Structure formats: structure tokens, C-alpha cells
Amino acid sequence: MALAGRTKCALLLGVSVVVLGVVSAQVARAQAVETVQAAKPKKKRAAAPQAVFPEPVRNANAQIGRQTTQALDEITVTASKSPERAIDALAPVSVMTLQQIQGRQASTVGALVYNMPGVWLQDRGDEPSTSINIRGLQDFGRVAVVVDGARQNYQRTGHFANGSFFLNPELIGGIDITRGPTANIYGSGAIGGVASFRTKDIQDVLRPGETWGVDVNSMFGSNTARAMSSAFGGVRINPNVDFFAGGTYSTQENYRDGSGVTVSNTGNKLSSGLAKLTVRPADGHEVKLGTVFQEDLYSVGQPARPAGLPNSAGGALSTGTSVYATNVKNYTTTLGWTYSQPDDKLIDWDAKIYWNRTENDQTKISHNGVFSAAPTPFPSNCTPLRVAGNNITGCIGDQRSYRIDTFGFDVHNTSRFEFGDWRNAITYGGDGFRDDVSTADQNGNSNVTTPGGQRTVTGAFVQWKGNYTSLLEVVGALRYDSYELSSARNSTSGDRLSPKITIGFLPTSIVTPYLSYAEGYRAPSITESLISGGHTATSIGAGDTARCADGSRGYFCFIPNTGLRPEVGKNKEIGINLKKNDLIVAGDGLRGKFNLYQNDVEDYIDYNLFTCPPGSGNTGLCYQYQNITGGARIRGFEAEVMYDANSWFVGVSGSAQEGKRVQTGVGLLNIPSQKITTTAGVRLLDNTVILSGMWTNVKANTDLPAGTIPATSYNLVNLYATVRPTKDISVQFSVENLLNQYYRPYAIPGPDPGTGLAQNDVLWASAGSGIVFKGGLKYHFGG
């Protein structure tokens, strides 16, 4: 079946490229005698005079012989929905360009963003999904993740992060991340921040003057075998119509961690494709229809390990977990309409509707839990005489599934005017989404731990951005949010107004200090509010001491909490933007952003395990998501600095943070380690050879809840080389984890409250890959 799927994907990709090439050639021939006018870029008026910087180069193919620009000179929209350069934004923003993405040869999204300050990943090697942690906040939508403007709200409760998304890194054309609730107008729930990913589009492939073009890319790597191939192409049918399409296929086998131990089920087969049609029906108007499809085939779970393996728990803790053959499909469709004219100050319009679906179908293929010889502990169709299993995960051969459909919209407009010495921009609009969650489990407990239901979240906002001559910039915003959750058993709702105010001084000078206060509002998720029922024990009589009100029994009872209050993040921040050209030599540039922050999260939500209260209908232990008394406080420092002298560059980024429960002083589980990343490189032979290296030094956070296994401290060194022998060919090499270090990037939760055993599947699967050598070839053709 996997081979058939691979053949189908390869055939589809090949046919797409051939058809695209034929169509493109015909269009190019038909227009050979004409001068084809490139589509007009969308123009935005700056709010204030700015220093002169090199224009950002969007197309990585156009870098040969040209001065490159720093990522902080690229455009960001996540901070305020108003396009501005990241270095000028009065917010903690990091941007990653297409050129940087292509130089990394990344196999995961995490490999692209791990060096950004304040950004961390909680990923498992046996899961190709990504879970982003920003400033110690993750799970249940605390970080708003959007792909082409579409929210990614997938969540499955287990021994893993409670919130992840699937995105093939080869599809990505740009990354824009804002840290903290300063981006509250971007969408509901983002008390941790916003991570926005743009997939590739026609401007990433076509060079100036081309009417069609195709990029073909391939990569091979070691540890053990891994490979990737992709093809993306576009055609300008006429100045007002563009079509772009492409696809990827990648595969890898189980990798070895830095200690030389093979991490089971870290192999996968990933395929994806996208298509975009852009139409400009009138001057200033642009309508874009885009669709992305991804399919990920892999097995998740860790079988039992022999005791004594390096870096394993060893001894009695060598028990593994059930293993599931997994097929994940992700669909994203967006329809957007923008309007902008340089002489129209009242209307600068951006509207989008979208649909996103993630469906995860799993079949249990291996059982490593507790096994009893008695027939009674097992479901009726799962006995010791047939196949192994238990009441938590069911029997070998059983199926389970998770599906979430998200429907949403985002509409906003910016009006600009002058009043005396003030230049003003007012942005106003609304957004909303609805999650439909469904879960099915043939004999296991997953439909209890991840309950189905519906969540509807809507919001509206208004933001004023004013510049007083070149002395002052003020950004004030007010956002209204409301939500409603419902399941077969319970429902809850709520709403709130959240303000934001930022004041920056000397916005066009070399050094721009600013102060900011912003509030964010996160509605409880379906799981947090509506989870209900017993966490089934492995077998009847084997630890099922809890009796639940609904008649179920198990280790403990999940208790819904319809009175759960939403979280409110109140972030205080001091920032400094630093920009200077011609500092040491002509044409060089220094860019830097520094941030000191404190985020007080009122009504912070966390799980609590306690003795069931009398009269509740439950006996034994109860498990409930609750607002912790006093909330949580997270504070830290971030820095991102880069000096670029054209022929060479060097930069440092880093972050340190701490997070505690205010009342008890106990550290929060998801506060990441401290890290400092040093980047340095040279550009040779008119930018046709680029050599660089990245060294990330990590100090593990040990201020954690009792019983937690801290992350490891480590040094991660990566080397990169890009060589362009011709303008159409690019050869790339990289070495990841040069020191071949064993490392686990995040802490592992303490013993399972039911079994008393450590979560070994997380402990083993969280280890990163050992040393990896990669090589790739990219070819461009067009006309």
C-alpha cells in the first residue's frame, strides 16, 4: 500500500511538472513578441520616513552577484497587521527568509526556527508534526499557528504536547514569528505569540522577466538513509493571471541518536502538494485561491527496550508502549481578496476565508503494556487467546481516529490620514473560526482523553498607529473576543476586551527604545473544559481504584470544568531596536532587537490530580483542568543581533526565561532551556559560494515540578555550504550535530499517575538525531 501511494505521488508530481512545462512553453511562445509586464507589487505607505536600506530580495534565485539583505530588513505583518520591516516593528519579531530556508536543508519545521530567541520545540522523533513553544507557553492554542492565514488547531491528548501541526518544510516560503500577546489583534488565544508560515508562491520561482519557471530540488542524507525531492513551477498566463503548483516527497529510516542507539519508529514517508491561482480583476485588486495537501505515513510509539541501553531508563523502566501505524492527511484551502492603491488612503483591504482539516487514522500494530493471562481484563473481542491488548489502548488490529475541521475568516482594512504633525493609520476588522472535533476508538480510551465537540471563537479589533514627526510612534489597540464550547454532555462560553499600548521613541534613529503593555485572551479548549469519564486501567482489578459518576472505572476520573475561566496574559515589555548602515565598511549593516518582558498569566490553566470530593459521584482520584490560584508569571530576556559586511557576517541570538506558579513558586513544566546561538559565515566569488556555521549552546532548565526529568544541556553545531556554479544550478551541503551529541531538548513529565512508571515513549522518542550529512542539488529552468 505504501509503495502504491509512493508511485501515485511520483506519477502525479511528474504529470504536473510536464503539463506545467508544456503550458508554460506555449504561453512563452505566444508572448515572445510582446513585452510582458510583471504584476505590480502591492504598495504600502510607510507611516514615517525611514532610513535607507537595501530592498529585500524575495527570490533566492536572484542572489548571485547582488547584495543580500538581513532577515530583520524583511517585511512582517504579524505584530500589527500593518506591513513594516521587522527591524522597525515595535515588537519582538523574528523573520526567516526563503534564502535562509533553502540553505538549511531542513527535514522538520523545528530545524528552521530552533535558533530564534524565545522559540522552542516540543517534538518527538516518531511524530513528524511540530509543536511550538514561545516564551514558555504552548498547548491548546496558546501559540496561534497559521499557514497562509489559516489556523492550525489540531490537538491530540497523549504522552505528547497538547497542540501540534503538520507542515513539510519544503513547502515553506517564509516564516514570521511574533513573541508574546503584543500581536493580540492577529487572532484569539495568542497569549504566547503568533507563528505565521507562508507557503511558496510564484514570486519564489520566477525571475525578473520570466513568464514561466520551474525549480527542481533533491536532497540525500545519512543517519540512516533519508532523501527528498520536490518540483515547483509557475506561469504568468497574462499580466493579470498567475498559476503556481508543485509537490514534494521525502523518506527517511529510523535514525540513531548521539549515543549511537537507534530510536524506533523515527522513519517516515511524507508527500505534499500545493496549487495557487492568482487573478487581478482590476487595478489594485488581487484574488488568490490556494490549496495545500499533505500525507504523512509513519508509526508512533516506542517498543520495549532491553535494559541497560545507553541513555535509556534501563532496568524495570524499560517497558515500552503500544505502537500505531499512522496515516495523517492535512488539507488547507484559502481564498483571499486584497485591494490597495497608492493614492487611496481610505481603503487598504485584506479579506480571507479558509478551511483546514487534519485527520489522523491509526491502527494498533504492537502492544507493550501490561498483559494478564485472565480473559476478564480485556474487551469482549480481545482475549489472551487471540491478540494482546488492554483497556487503555485496545487490541492489536484495533483502529482509532482523530479529526478536526477548522472553518475561519479574517477581514481587516487600514485607513490613513494626517492631522497636523501626526501621520495616522487606523486598522480595523474581525476574525473568527469554528473547530469541529471528532474522535473514535474501537476498544481503547482515546475518545475519552480527546473528547469530540465544537468550539466557536470570534473577535473584532481596532488599532491606531500614529507617528509624530520623527520623534514618536504610538500604537494603541483594543480587541474583543468571545467563545462558545459544546459537546454531547456540556457547554460553556465567555467574552472579554483586551487592550494594547506601545510607545516608541525616535523611530527613525539608530537606536529606538520602546515600552509596551498588551493583554491576550485564550479561551479554554474543548479538552480542558469538557473532558469527562474514567481513564481506563490496563485491566479490571489492576489499579482501577476509581469509580466515576458515569459508571466507568479506572486509575482516575476525568472531571469536566464548565466553569473554567479563560486565561488572560498581561505582558509588560521594554524593547530596543538597533539599526546602522556603513558602520565599519561601506555597505555593511548592523541590526539588533533586544527585549525584556514579564507576562503575568491570570487564571493560568493546568491539570490537577486530587482525591475526589464526597458527593460528586466519583470515588478515588479525580483529574481536572483548573485555574491555578494566583496564576503564573513568566519573565525573560531575548536578543537578536546580526552584523553583515556583505562578504562576511556574524550574529548572536539568545534567550533566557523563568516561569513559576505565583502562589507556590513551583516552576512551570514548559519553560524551555536557556540558549545562545552564534552564526557566522562568508560569501565568496560574487556570492556564488556561501559558507556558514551555527553553534547553539543550551543550558537545561531545572526549575521544574517534582518528578520531572529535565532536558539535557548540550552544544549543537551545524555547518552549511551553498555553491552556485551557474545561475541555474545550486549545490548544497550540510552537517547537522557535528559533535554527534546526545540531547533531549525538553523536559519529560514525571511518573504516570496510574502506573507509576516514567513516560518512556517520550523519554526515548524525544532524543534528537546524531550526526547527519546532507547533500542536495537544485536546478532552475524557465523562459
CSV table of C-alpha atoms in Angstrom, one decimal, residues 131-133 137-145 151-158 160-165 188-193 404 433 435 437 449-451 455 457 485 521-531 558 564 566-567 604-607 623-626 670:
chain,number,residue,atom,x,y,z
A,131,SER,CA,4.7,21.8,18.5
A,132,ILE,CA,5.9,25.3,19.0
A,133,ASN,CA,6.6,26.8,22.4
A,137,LEU,CA,3.7,28.9,26.5
A,138,GLN,CA,2.4,26.1,24.3
A,139,ASP,CA,-0.6,23.7,24.0
A,140,PHE,CA,-4.3,24.3,23.5
A,141,GLY,CA,-3.8,27.3,21.2
A,142,ARG,CA,-1.6,29.5,23.4
A,143,VAL,CA,0.5,30.0,20.3
A,144,ALA,CA,-1.5,30.8,17.2
A,145,VAL,CA,-0.1,28.9,14.3
A,151,ARG,CA,-5.4,28.5,11.7
A,152,GLN,CA,-3.8,25.1,12.6
A,153,ASN,CA,-5.7,23.9,15.7
A,154,TYR,CA,-5.1,20.2,15.7
A,155,GLN,CA,-4.7,18.6,19.1
A,156,ARG,CA,-4.5,15.0,20.4
A,157,THR,CA,-4.1,14.3,24.1
A,158,GLY,CA,-1.5,11.6,25.0
A,160,PHE,CA,2.9,14.5,23.8
A,161,ALA,CA,2.3,18.2,23.5
A,162,ASN,CA,-1.4,19.2,23.5
A,163,GLY,CA,-1.2,21.1,20.2
A,164,SER,CA,0.7,20.4,17.0
A,165,PHE,CA,0.6,20.9,13.3
A,188,SER,CA,-7.7,35.0,19.6
A,189,GLY,CA,-5.7,32.9,22.0
A,190,ALA,CA,-2.2,34.1,21.2
A,191,ILE,CA,-1.0,34.8,24.7
A,192,GLY,CA,2.2,33.1,23.8
A,193,GLY,CA,2.6,34.6,20.3
A,404,ILE,CA,-10.6,18.4,13.3
A,433,PHE,CA,-13.1,30.3,13.4
A,435,ASP,CA,-13.4,23.8,15.3
A,437,VAL,CA,-13.6,17.8,16.6
A,449,THR,CA,-8.9,11.6,26.7
A,450,THR,CA,-9.6,13.7,23.5
A,451,PRO,CA,-13.3,14.4,23.5
A,455,ARG,CA,-15.6,25.4,19.6
A,457,VAL,CA,-14.2,31.8,18.6
A,485,LEU,CA,-17.7,25.4,23.6
A,521,TYR,CA,-7.2,36.3,25.9
A,522,ARG,CA,-7.2,32.5,25.5
A,523,ALA,CA,-10.5,30.6,25.7
A,524,PRO,CA,-10.3,27.1,27.2
A,525,SER,CA,-10.1,24.3,24.7
A,526,ILE,CA,-12.7,21.5,24.3
A,527,THR,CA,-10.5,19.0,26.1
A,528,GLU,CA,-9.7,21.3,29.0
A,529,SER,CA,-13.4,22.2,29.6
A,530,LEU,CA,-15.4,19.2,28.6
A,531,ILE,CA,-13.2,16.1,29.2
A,558,PHE,CA,-11.7,12.9,34.3
A,564,LEU,CA,-13.1,27.1,33.7
A,566,PRO,CA,-10.2,31.8,30.2
A,567,GLU,CA,-6.5,32.7,30.6
A,604,TYR,CA,-3.5,30.0,34.1
A,605,ILE,CA,-4.9,26.6,33.3
A,606,ASP,CA,-3.2,23.4,34.3
A,607,TYR,CA,-4.3,19.9,35.3
A,623,TYR,CA,-8.2,14.6,37.3
A,624,GLN,CA,-9.4,18.1,36.2
A,625,TYR,CA,-8.1,21.1,34.4
A,626,GLN,CA,-8.3,24.1,36.8
A,670,ASN,CA,7.0,24.0,29.7
